[in-house]
C-alpha cells in the first residue's frame, strides 16, 4: 500500500487537470496573442481560466493575473509593492513564520535599505496583533502576512489584520500569501480589504509552473519582469497555455465545503489516534486548517522516521519542502523546544486522502517507535 501525505509540498494531478492539459497540447496550442484562429482559440481558453480564478476569489476578472506559481507571485507582490511605493516610506512588515519566498524577499529589501519589521508569533503560530499594530506607522508601505501556515496549518486572522492596517491610516498595501489556503477555504480578498493575494496551481491538484495573483483594481505595482505586454505588463511572457489549462481543470474540480468537512473528520481522527501514543506531541493548533497536522515523536529524529516511513511507501515531511535540510524556522519562531523541533513531522492531506491512508501511517509510526528505539 502507498500513502502519500505530503500534499502541502505538491499534489498529484486530478483527472480534469490532465484532460484539459492534453486537450491544450493536442488541439489548443496557439499563442493567445496571435490574431488568427489558433490564437483566438487559445485566448478563449485563457479568458475562461481567468474567469474561473476570479470566481474562486470573488473578484473581477481584470483583477487576476497568471504567474509561474507561488514563489514568483510572492516576489512580484513584495518587490512590486515596495519599489513602486518607496517614495511614500521605507518600512515593510511581515511575520516570523512566512514561507521562504517571502522571508528571502524581505531579506533582499533589507539589503536595499528598507526597514524590515518581522512580527513574532505565539506558540501556535498566530502573529501578535498588538505588536503588528504598534509597528505600523505613516511610513509603512507594505504588510505581508500568509493566510495559512505551510508547516503547522495556523490560520492567521487576515480580516482583523486588514482592519488594523486601515485603522492606522497607513499607506501600506496588504499582501496575503494564500498558497496553502487557496481551494481549501473560501477566500474573498476584496471583501476583506486585501490589495494583493497569491495562489498556486500545484497545491490543488493542478500542474506545477503556474499560479495566480489578485491585484485589487487601482493598485499599482512595479513589474519584476518586462517583455511583450502579456497579463497587462504585470507578468509579461507568452502564457504557458497547457499549464494554465491544467490549472483551470483543477479549479473546476474544487468542492471547497465538501472537502473541508471531509478533511476535518480526517484530522480529528488522526489527532485522536496520535494522542493515544505517549511519545506524540501535537504542534498544530486545534483550529488549524485540517489539511495539515504537525506533530513530534519525542526522542526520534524526524529524518530517521521519514526514511523508515518512505521505505514503507508512506510519504510525509519534516516541514516545508522549500527548507530541505534546515531546522524549521516556523517551529523555531513558535519558541518550541529543540527536541520537539528536531522530531517534528508534517502530515498534509488532500481531498483524496482516505482513512485507510491514515491507518497505514499510524502503523508506520508504531513501527518507527519500536524499531528506531531498539537501535
CSV table of C-alpha atoms in Angstrom, one decimal:
chain,number,residue,atom,x,y,z
A,1,UNK,CA,0.0,0.0,0.0
A,2,UNK,CA,1.1,3.6,-0.6
A,3,UNK,CA,0.1,6.6,1.5
A,4,UNK,CA,1.0,10.0,0.0
A,5,UNK,CA,0.6,12.5,2.8
A,6,UNK,CA,2.8,15.4,1.7
A,7,UNK,CA,0.2,17.4,-0.2
A,8,UNK,CA,1.4,20.7,1.2
A,9,UNK,CA,4.6,20.2,-0.8
A,10,UNK,CA,2.7,19.2,-4.0
A,11,UNK,CA,-0.3,17.3,-5.1
A,12,UNK,CA,-0.8,14.7,-7.9
A,13,UNK,CA,-2.8,15.9,-11.0
A,14,UNK,CA,-6.5,15.4,-10.8
A,15,UNK,CA,-8.4,14.0,-13.8
A,16,UNK,CA,-9.9,17.2,-15.0
A,17,UNK,CA,-6.4,18.9,-15.0
A,18,UNK,CA,-5.0,16.0,-17.1
A,19,UNK,CA,-7.8,16.2,-19.6
A,20,UNK,CA,-7.5,19.9,-20.1
A,21,UNK,CA,-3.8,19.8,-20.4
A,22,UNK,CA,-3.9,17.0,-23.0
A,23,UNK,CA,-6.6,18.9,-25.0
A,24,UNK,CA,-4.5,22.1,-24.9
A,25,UNK,CA,-1.3,20.3,-26.0
A,26,UNK,CA,-3.0,18.4,-28.8
A,27,UNK,CA,-5.7,20.9,-30.0
A,28,UNK,CA,-5.4,24.3,-28.5
A,29,UNK,CA,-1.6,25.1,-28.6
A,30,UNK,CA,-1.8,28.5,-30.1
A,31,UNK,CA,-0.4,31.8,-28.7
A,32,UNK,CA,-3.2,33.8,-27.1
A,33,UNK,CA,-1.6,37.0,-28.5
A,34,UNK,CA,-2.0,35.8,-32.2
A,35,UNK,CA,-4.8,37.2,-34.2
A,36,UNK,CA,-5.6,34.1,-36.3
A,37,UNK,CA,-8.0,31.3,-35.3
A,38,UNK,CA,-5.5,29.2,-33.3
A,39,UNK,CA,-4.6,32.3,-31.3
A,40,UNK,CA,-8.3,33.2,-30.8
A,41,UNK,CA,-9.0,29.6,-29.5
A,42,UNK,CA,-6.1,29.9,-27.0
A,43,UNK,CA,-7.3,33.4,-25.9
A,44,UNK,CA,-10.8,32.0,-25.3
A,45,UNK,CA,-9.3,29.3,-23.1
A,46,UNK,CA,-7.2,31.9,-21.3
A,47,UNK,CA,-10.3,34.0,-20.6
A,48,UNK,CA,-12.2,31.0,-19.3
A,49,UNK,CA,-9.4,30.1,-16.9
A,50,UNK,CA,-9.2,33.7,-15.7
A,51,UNK,CA,-12.9,33.8,-15.1
A,52,UNK,CA,-12.7,30.6,-13.1
A,53,UNK,CA,-9.9,32.0,-10.9
A,54,UNK,CA,-11.8,35.3,-10.4
A,55,UNK,CA,-14.9,33.4,-9.3
A,56,UNK,CA,-12.9,31.5,-6.7
A,57,UNK,CA,-11.5,34.8,-5.3
A,58,UNK,CA,-14.9,36.6,-5.6
A,59,UNK,CA,-13.4,39.4,-7.6
A,60,UNK,CA,-13.4,40.9,-11.1
A,61,UNK,CA,-11.7,39.0,-13.9
A,62,UNK,CA,-9.5,42.1,-14.6
A,63,UNK,CA,-8.0,41.8,-11.1
A,64,UNK,CA,-6.4,38.4,-11.6
A,65,UNK,CA,-3.2,37.6,-13.4
A,66,UNK,CA,-1.4,34.3,-14.2
A,67,UNK,CA,2.1,33.7,-12.9
A,68,UNK,CA,4.5,30.8,-12.8
A,69,UNK,CA,3.5,29.9,-9.2
A,70,UNK,CA,3.5,31.0,-5.6
A,71,UNK,CA,7.2,32.0,-5.4
A,72,UNK,CA,7.0,34.3,-8.4
A,73,UNK,CA,3.7,35.7,-7.3
A,74,UNK,CA,5.1,36.4,-3.8
A,75,UNK,CA,8.2,38.1,-5.3
A,76,UNK,CA,6.0,40.1,-7.6
A,77,UNK,CA,3.8,41.3,-4.8
A,78,UNK,CA,6.7,42.1,-2.4
A,79,UNK,CA,9.1,43.7,-4.8
A,80,UNK,CA,6.4,45.3,-6.9
A,81,UNK,CA,4.8,47.0,-4.0
A,82,UNK,CA,8.0,48.1,-2.2
A,83,UNK,CA,9.7,49.6,-5.2
A,84,UNK,CA,6.6,51.2,-6.6
A,85,UNK,CA,5.8,53.0,-3.3
A,86,UNK,CA,9.2,53.6,-1.8
A,87,UNK,CA,8.7,57.4,-2.1
A,88,UNK,CA,5.9,57.1,0.5
A,89,UNK,CA,8.1,55.4,3.1
A,90,UNK,CA,10.5,52.5,3.6
A,91,UNK,CA,9.0,50.4,6.4
A,92,UNK,CA,7.8,46.9,5.3
A,93,UNK,CA,6.3,44.4,7.7
A,94,UNK,CA,5.9,40.6,7.6
A,95,UNK,CA,5.8,37.8,10.2
A,96,UNK,CA,8.4,35.5,11.5
A,97,UNK,CA,6.7,32.4,10.1
A,98,UNK,CA,6.4,33.2,6.5
A,99,UNK,CA,7.3,31.0,3.5
A,100,UNK,CA,10.9,31.3,2.3
A,101,UNK,CA,9.7,33.1,-0.8
A,102,UNK,CA,8.5,35.9,1.4
A,103,UNK,CA,11.3,35.8,4.0
A,104,UNK,CA,14.1,35.9,1.5
A,105,UNK,CA,12.3,38.7,-0.5
A,106,UNK,CA,12.2,40.8,2.7
A,107,UNK,CA,15.9,39.9,3.3
A,108,UNK,CA,16.6,41.5,-0.1
A,109,UNK,CA,14.6,44.6,0.8
A,110,UNK,CA,16.6,44.9,3.9
A,111,UNK,CA,19.8,44.8,1.8
A,112,UNK,CA,18.4,47.5,-0.4
A,113,UNK,CA,17.8,49.9,2.6
A,114,UNK,CA,14.2,49.1,3.5
A,115,UNK,CA,13.3,48.9,7.2
A,116,UNK,CA,12.1,45.4,7.7
A,117,UNK,CA,9.9,44.5,10.7
A,118,UNK,CA,9.1,40.8,11.4
A,119,UNK,CA,6.2,40.3,13.8
A,120,UNK,CA,6.7,37.4,16.3
A,121,UNK,CA,4.1,34.7,16.9
A,122,UNK,CA,2.8,32.7,19.9
A,123,UNK,CA,3.4,29.0,20.4
A,124,UNK,CA,0.7,28.2,17.9
A,125,UNK,CA,2.0,30.4,15.1
A,126,UNK,CA,-0.5,33.2,15.5
A,127,UNK,CA,1.1,36.6,15.0
A,128,UNK,CA,1.0,39.2,17.8
A,129,UNK,CA,-1.7,41.6,16.6
A,130,UNK,CA,-0.7,44.3,19.2
A,131,UNK,CA,2.9,44.3,18.0
A,132,UNK,CA,1.7,44.5,14.4
A,133,UNK,CA,-0.5,47.5,15.2
A,134,UNK,CA,2.4,49.2,17.1
A,135,UNK,CA,4.7,48.6,14.1
A,136,UNK,CA,2.5,50.2,11.6
A,137,UNK,CA,3.2,53.9,11.0
A,138,UNK,CA,2.8,56.5,8.3
A,139,UNK,CA,6.0,55.3,6.6
A,140,UNK,CA,4.7,51.7,6.3
A,141,UNK,CA,4.2,50.8,2.6
A,142,UNK,CA,3.7,47.0,2.8
A,143,UNK,CA,2.3,44.4,5.2
A,144,UNK,CA,2.6,40.8,4.0
A,145,UNK,CA,1.1,38.0,6.1
A,146,UNK,CA,0.3,34.5,5.0
A,147,UNK,CA,-3.3,33.1,5.2
A,148,UNK,CA,-2.4,29.6,6.3
A,149,UNK,CA,1.0,28.5,7.6
A,150,UNK,CA,2.5,25.8,5.4
A,151,UNK,CA,4.1,23.9,8.3
A,152,UNK,CA,1.5,23.8,11.1
A,153,UNK,CA,-1.7,25.0,9.3
A,154,UNK,CA,-2.3,28.0,11.6
A,155,UNK,CA,-5.0,30.3,10.1
A,156,UNK,CA,-4.0,33.9,10.5
A,157,UNK,CA,-6.7,36.5,11.3
A,158,UNK,CA,-6.4,38.2,7.9
A,159,UNK,CA,-9.6,40.2,8.2
A,160,UNK,CA,-8.5,41.6,11.5
A,161,UNK,CA,-5.1,42.4,10.2
A,162,UNK,CA,-6.6,44.4,7.3
A,163,UNK,CA,-8.8,46.3,9.8
A,164,UNK,CA,-5.7,47.2,11.9
A,165,UNK,CA,-3.8,48.5,8.9
A,166,UNK,CA,-6.7,50.6,7.7
A,167,UNK,CA,-7.3,51.9,11.2
A,168,UNK,CA,-3.8,53.2,11.4
A,169,UNK,CA,-4.3,55.3,8.3
A,170,UNK,CA,-1.2,53.9,6.8
A,171,UNK,CA,-0.4,53.9,3.1
A,172,UNK,CA,0.6,50.2,3.3
A,173,UNK,CA,-0.6,47.7,0.8
A,174,UNK,CA,-1.7,44.4,2.3
A,175,UNK,CA,-0.4,41.2,0.7
A,176,UNK,CA,-1.6,37.7,1.6
A,177,UNK,CA,0.3,34.6,0.6
A,178,UNK,CA,-2.7,32.3,0.2
A,179,UNK,CA,-0.9,29.3,-1.5
A,180,UNK,CA,-1.8,26.9,1.3
A,181,UNK,CA,-5.3,28.3,1.7
A,182,UNK,CA,-6.5,28.5,-1.9
A,183,UNK,CA,-9.0,25.9,-2.8
A,184,UNK,CA,-9.3,24.7,0.8
A,185,UNK,CA,-11.2,27.6,2.5
A,186,UNK,CA,-13.2,30.4,0.9
A,187,UNK,CA,-11.1,33.4,0.0
A,188,UNK,CA,-12.6,36.9,-0.5
A,189,UNK,CA,-9.6,39.3,-0.7
A,190,UNK,CA,-11.6,42.3,-2.0
A,191,UNK,CA,-14.2,42.0,0.7
A,192,UNK,CA,-11.5,41.6,3.4
A,193,UNK,CA,-9.7,44.8,2.2
A,194,UNK,CA,-6.7,42.9,0.8
A,195,UNK,CA,-4.7,44.5,-2.0
A,196,UNK,CA,-2.7,41.6,-3.2
A,197,UNK,CA,-3.1,37.8,-2.9
A,198,UNK,CA,-1.0,35.0,-4.4
A,199,UNK,CA,-2.2,31.4,-5.2
A,200,UNK,CA,-0.7,28.3,-6.8
A,201,UNK,CA,-1.9,25.5,-9.0
A,202,UNK,CA,0.1,22.5,-7.8
A,203,UNK,CA,-1.3,22.7,-4.3
A,204,UNK,CA,-4.8,21.9,-5.6
A,205,UNK,CA,-4.0,19.0,-7.9
A,206,UNK,CA,-3.1,21.2,-10.9
A,207,UNK,CA,0.3,21.3,-12.7
A,208,UNK,CA,3.5,22.9,-11.4
A,209,UNK,CA,4.7,26.1,-13.1
A,210,UNK,CA,1.5,28.1,-12.9
A,211,UNK,CA,-0.3,30.2,-10.3
A,212,UNK,CA,-2.1,33.5,-10.0
A,213,UNK,CA,-2.1,36.8,-8.3
A,214,UNK,CA,-5.1,39.0,-7.3
A,215,UNK,CA,-4.3,42.7,-7.6
A,216,UNK,CA,-7.1,45.0,-6.4
A,217,UNK,CA,-8.3,47.4,-9.1
A,218,UNK,CA,-6.3,50.6,-8.8
A,219,UNK,CA,-3.4,49.1,-7.0
A,220,UNK,CA,-0.1,49.9,-8.6
A,221,UNK,CA,2.9,47.6,-8.8
A,222,UNK,CA,6.3,47.9,-10.4
A,223,UNK,CA,6.6,44.7,-12.5
A,224,UNK,CA,9.6,42.5,-11.7
A,225,UNK,CA,10.0,41.5,-15.4
A,226,UNK,CA,9.4,43.4,-18.7
A,227,UNK,CA,8.5,42.0,-22.0
A,228,UNK,CA,5.8,41.8,-24.6
A,229,UNK,CA,2.9,43.2,-22.6
A,230,UNK,CA,1.1,39.9,-21.7
A,231,UNK,CA,-1.0,40.0,-18.5
A,232,UNK,CA,-1.2,43.8,-18.9
A,233,UNK,CA,2.6,44.0,-18.3
A,234,UNK,CA,2.2,42.7,-14.8
A,235,UNK,CA,3.7,39.4,-15.8
A,236,UNK,CA,4.9,39.5,-19.4
A,237,UNK,CA,5.8,36.5,-21.4
A,238,UNK,CA,3.9,34.1,-23.6
A,239,UNK,CA,1.3,32.4,-21.4
A,240,UNK,CA,2.0,28.7,-20.8
A,241,UNK,CA,-1.4,27.5,-22.0
A,242,UNK,CA,-1.1,23.8,-21.2
A,243,UNK,CA,-0.2,24.7,-17.6
A,244,UNK,CA,-3.0,27.3,-17.4
A,245,UNK,CA,-5.4,24.8,-18.9
A,246,UNK,CA,-4.4,22.3,-16.2
A,247,UNK,CA,-4.9,24.9,-13.5
A,248,UNK,CA,-8.3,25.7,-15.0
A,249,UNK,CA,-9.2,22.0,-14.8
A,250,UNK,CA,-8.0,21.7,-11.2
A,251,UNK,CA,-10.1,24.8,-10.2
A,252,UNK,CA,-13.2,23.3,-11.9
A,253,UNK,CA,-12.9,20.1,-9.7
A,254,UNK,CA,-12.8,22.0,-6.4
A,255,UNK,CA,-15.5,21.4,-3.9
A,256,UNK,CA,-14.3,23.5,-1.0
A,257,UNK,CA,-17.1,23.0,1.5
A,258,UNK,CA,-17.4,19.2,1.0
A,259,UNK,CA,-13.7,18.7,1.1
A,260,UNK,CA,-13.3,20.9,4.2
A,261,UNK,CA,-15.9,18.7,6.0
A,262,UNK,CA,-14.1,15.5,5.0
A,263,UNK,CA,-10.7,16.7,5.9
A,264,UNK,CA,-12.0,17.9,9.3
A,265,UNK,CA,-13.1,14.4,10.0
A,266,UNK,CA,-9.8,13.0,8.8
A,267,UNK,CA,-7.8,15.4,11.0
A,268,UNK,CA,-9.9,14.8,14.1
A,269,UNK,CA,-9.5,11.0,13.6
A,270,UNK,CA,-5.7,11.3,13.1
A,271,UNK,CA,-5.1,13.6,16.1
A,272,UNK,CA,-7.3,11.4,18.4
A,273,UNK,CA,-5.3,8.3,17.4
A,274,UNK,CA,-1.9,10.1,17.7
A,275,UNK,CA,-2.8,11.3,21.2
A,276,UNK,CA,-3.2,7.7,22.3
A,277,UNK,CA,0.6,7.4,21.9
A,278,UNK,CA,2.7,8.6,24.8
A,279,UNK,CA,5.5,9.9,22.6
A,280,UNK,CA,3.4,12.2,20.5
A,281,UNK,CA,3.1,16.0,20.9
A,282,UNK,CA,0.7,17.8,18.6
A,283,UNK,CA,2.2,21.1,17.3
A,284,UNK,CA,-0.7,22.3,15.1
A,285,UNK,CA,-3.3,24.4,16.9
A,286,UNK,CA,-6.8,22.9,17.4
A,287,UNK,CA,-8.3,25.4,14.9
A,288,UNK,CA,-5.6,24.9,12.3
A,289,UNK,CA,-6.5,24.2,8.7
A,290,UNK,CA,-7.5,20.5,8.9
A,291,UNK,CA,-5.4,19.6,5.8
A,292,UNK,CA,-2.2,19.9,7.9
A,293,UNK,CA,-1.2,18.1,11.1
A,294,UNK,CA,2.2,18.8,12.6
A,295,UNK,CA,3.3,16.6,15.4
A,296,UNK,CA,6.5,15.4,17.1
A,297,UNK,CA,7.6,11.9,18.1
A,298,UNK,CA,9.7,12.6,21.2
A,299,UNK,CA,13.1,11.0,21.2
A,300,UNK,CA,13.1,10.2,17.4
A,301,UNK,CA,14.7,12.5,14.9
A,302,UNK,CA,12.3,13.3,12.1
A,303,UNK,CA,14.8,12.5,9.3
A,304,UNK,CA,15.2,8.9,10.6
A,305,UNK,CA,11.4,8.5,10.8
A,306,UNK,CA,10.9,9.9,7.3
A,307,UNK,CA,13.4,7.4,5.9
A,308,UNK,CA,11.8,4.5,7.6
A,309,UNK,CA,8.3,5.5,6.5
A,310,UNK,CA,9.5,6.2,3.0
A,311,UNK,CA,10.7,2.6,2.8
A,312,UNK,CA,7.1,1.6,3.7
A,313,UNK,CA,5.8,3.9,0.9
A,314,UNK,CA,4.4,6.4,3.4
A,315,UNK,CA,5.3,9.9,2.3
A,316,UNK,CA,5.3,12.7,4.8
A,317,UNK,CA,7.6,15.7,5.5
A,318,UNK,CA,9.6,17.2,8.4
A,319,UNK,CA,8.5,20.7,7.4
A,320,UNK,CA,8.4,22.9,4.4
A,321,UNK,CA,9.7,21.2,1.2
A,322,UNK,CA,11.3,24.6,0.5
A,323,UNK,CA,13.5,24.4,3.6
A,324,UNK,CA,15.0,20.9,2.9
A,325,UNK,CA,17.7,20.0,5.4
A,326,UNK,CA,17.3,23.1,7.6
A,327,UNK,CA,15.9,23.4,11.1
A,328,UNK,CA,12.3,24.6,10.8
A,329,UNK,CA,12.2,28.5,11.1
A,330,UNK,CA,8.5,28.3,11.8
A,331,UNK,CA,8.7,26.0,14.8
A,332,UNK,CA,11.7,28.0,16.0
A,333,UNK,CA,9.7,31.2,15.7
A,334,UNK,CA,7.0,29.5,17.7
A,335,UNK,CA,9.6,29.0,20.5
A,336,UNK,CA,9.1,25.2,20.6
A,337,UNK,CA,11.8,23.2,22.4
A,338,UNK,CA,14.7,21.9,20.3
A,339,UNK,CA,13.7,18.2,20.9
A,340,UNK,CA,10.2,19.0,19.6
A,341,UNK,CA,11.6,20.7,16.5
A,342,UNK,CA,14.1,18.0,15.8
A,343,UNK,CA,11.4,15.3,15.9
A,344,UNK,CA,8.6,17.2,14.1
A,345,UNK,CA,6.6,15.7,11.3
A,346,UNK,CA,4.2,17.3,8.9
A,347,UNK,CA,1.3,15.3,7.6
A,348,UNK,CA,-0.6,17.1,4.9
A,349,UNK,CA,-3.7,15.7,3.3
A,350,UNK,CA,-5.8,16.3,0.3
A,351,UNK,CA,-9.4,15.5,-0.7
A,352,UNK,CA,-8.2,12.2,-1.9
A,353,UNK,CA,-6.8,11.2,1.5
A,354,UNK,CA,-8.8,8.2,2.9
A,355,UNK,CA,-9.0,6.8,6.4
A,356,UNK,CA,-7.0,3.8,5.3
A,357,UNK,CA,-4.1,6.0,4.4
A,358,UNK,CA,-4.1,7.4,7.9
A,359,UNK,CA,-4.4,3.9,9.4
A,360,UNK,CA,-1.3,2.9,7.4
A,361,UNK,CA,0.5,6.0,8.6
A,362,UNK,CA,-0.3,5.1,12.2
A,363,UNK,CA,1.0,1.6,11.6
A,364,UNK,CA,4.2,3.1,10.2
A,365,UNK,CA,4.6,5.4,13.3
A,366,UNK,CA,4.2,2.4,15.6
A,367,UNK,CA,6.8,0.6,13.6
A,368,UNK,CA,9.1,3.5,13.9
A,369,UNK,CA,8.6,3.8,17.7
A,370,UNK,CA,9.6,0.1,18.1
A,371,UNK,CA,12.3,-0.3,15.5
A,372,UNK,CA,14.2,3.0,15.9
A,373,UNK,CA,14.2,2.9,19.7
A,374,UNK,CA,15.8,-0.6,19.7
A,375,UNK,CA,18.8,0.7,17.8
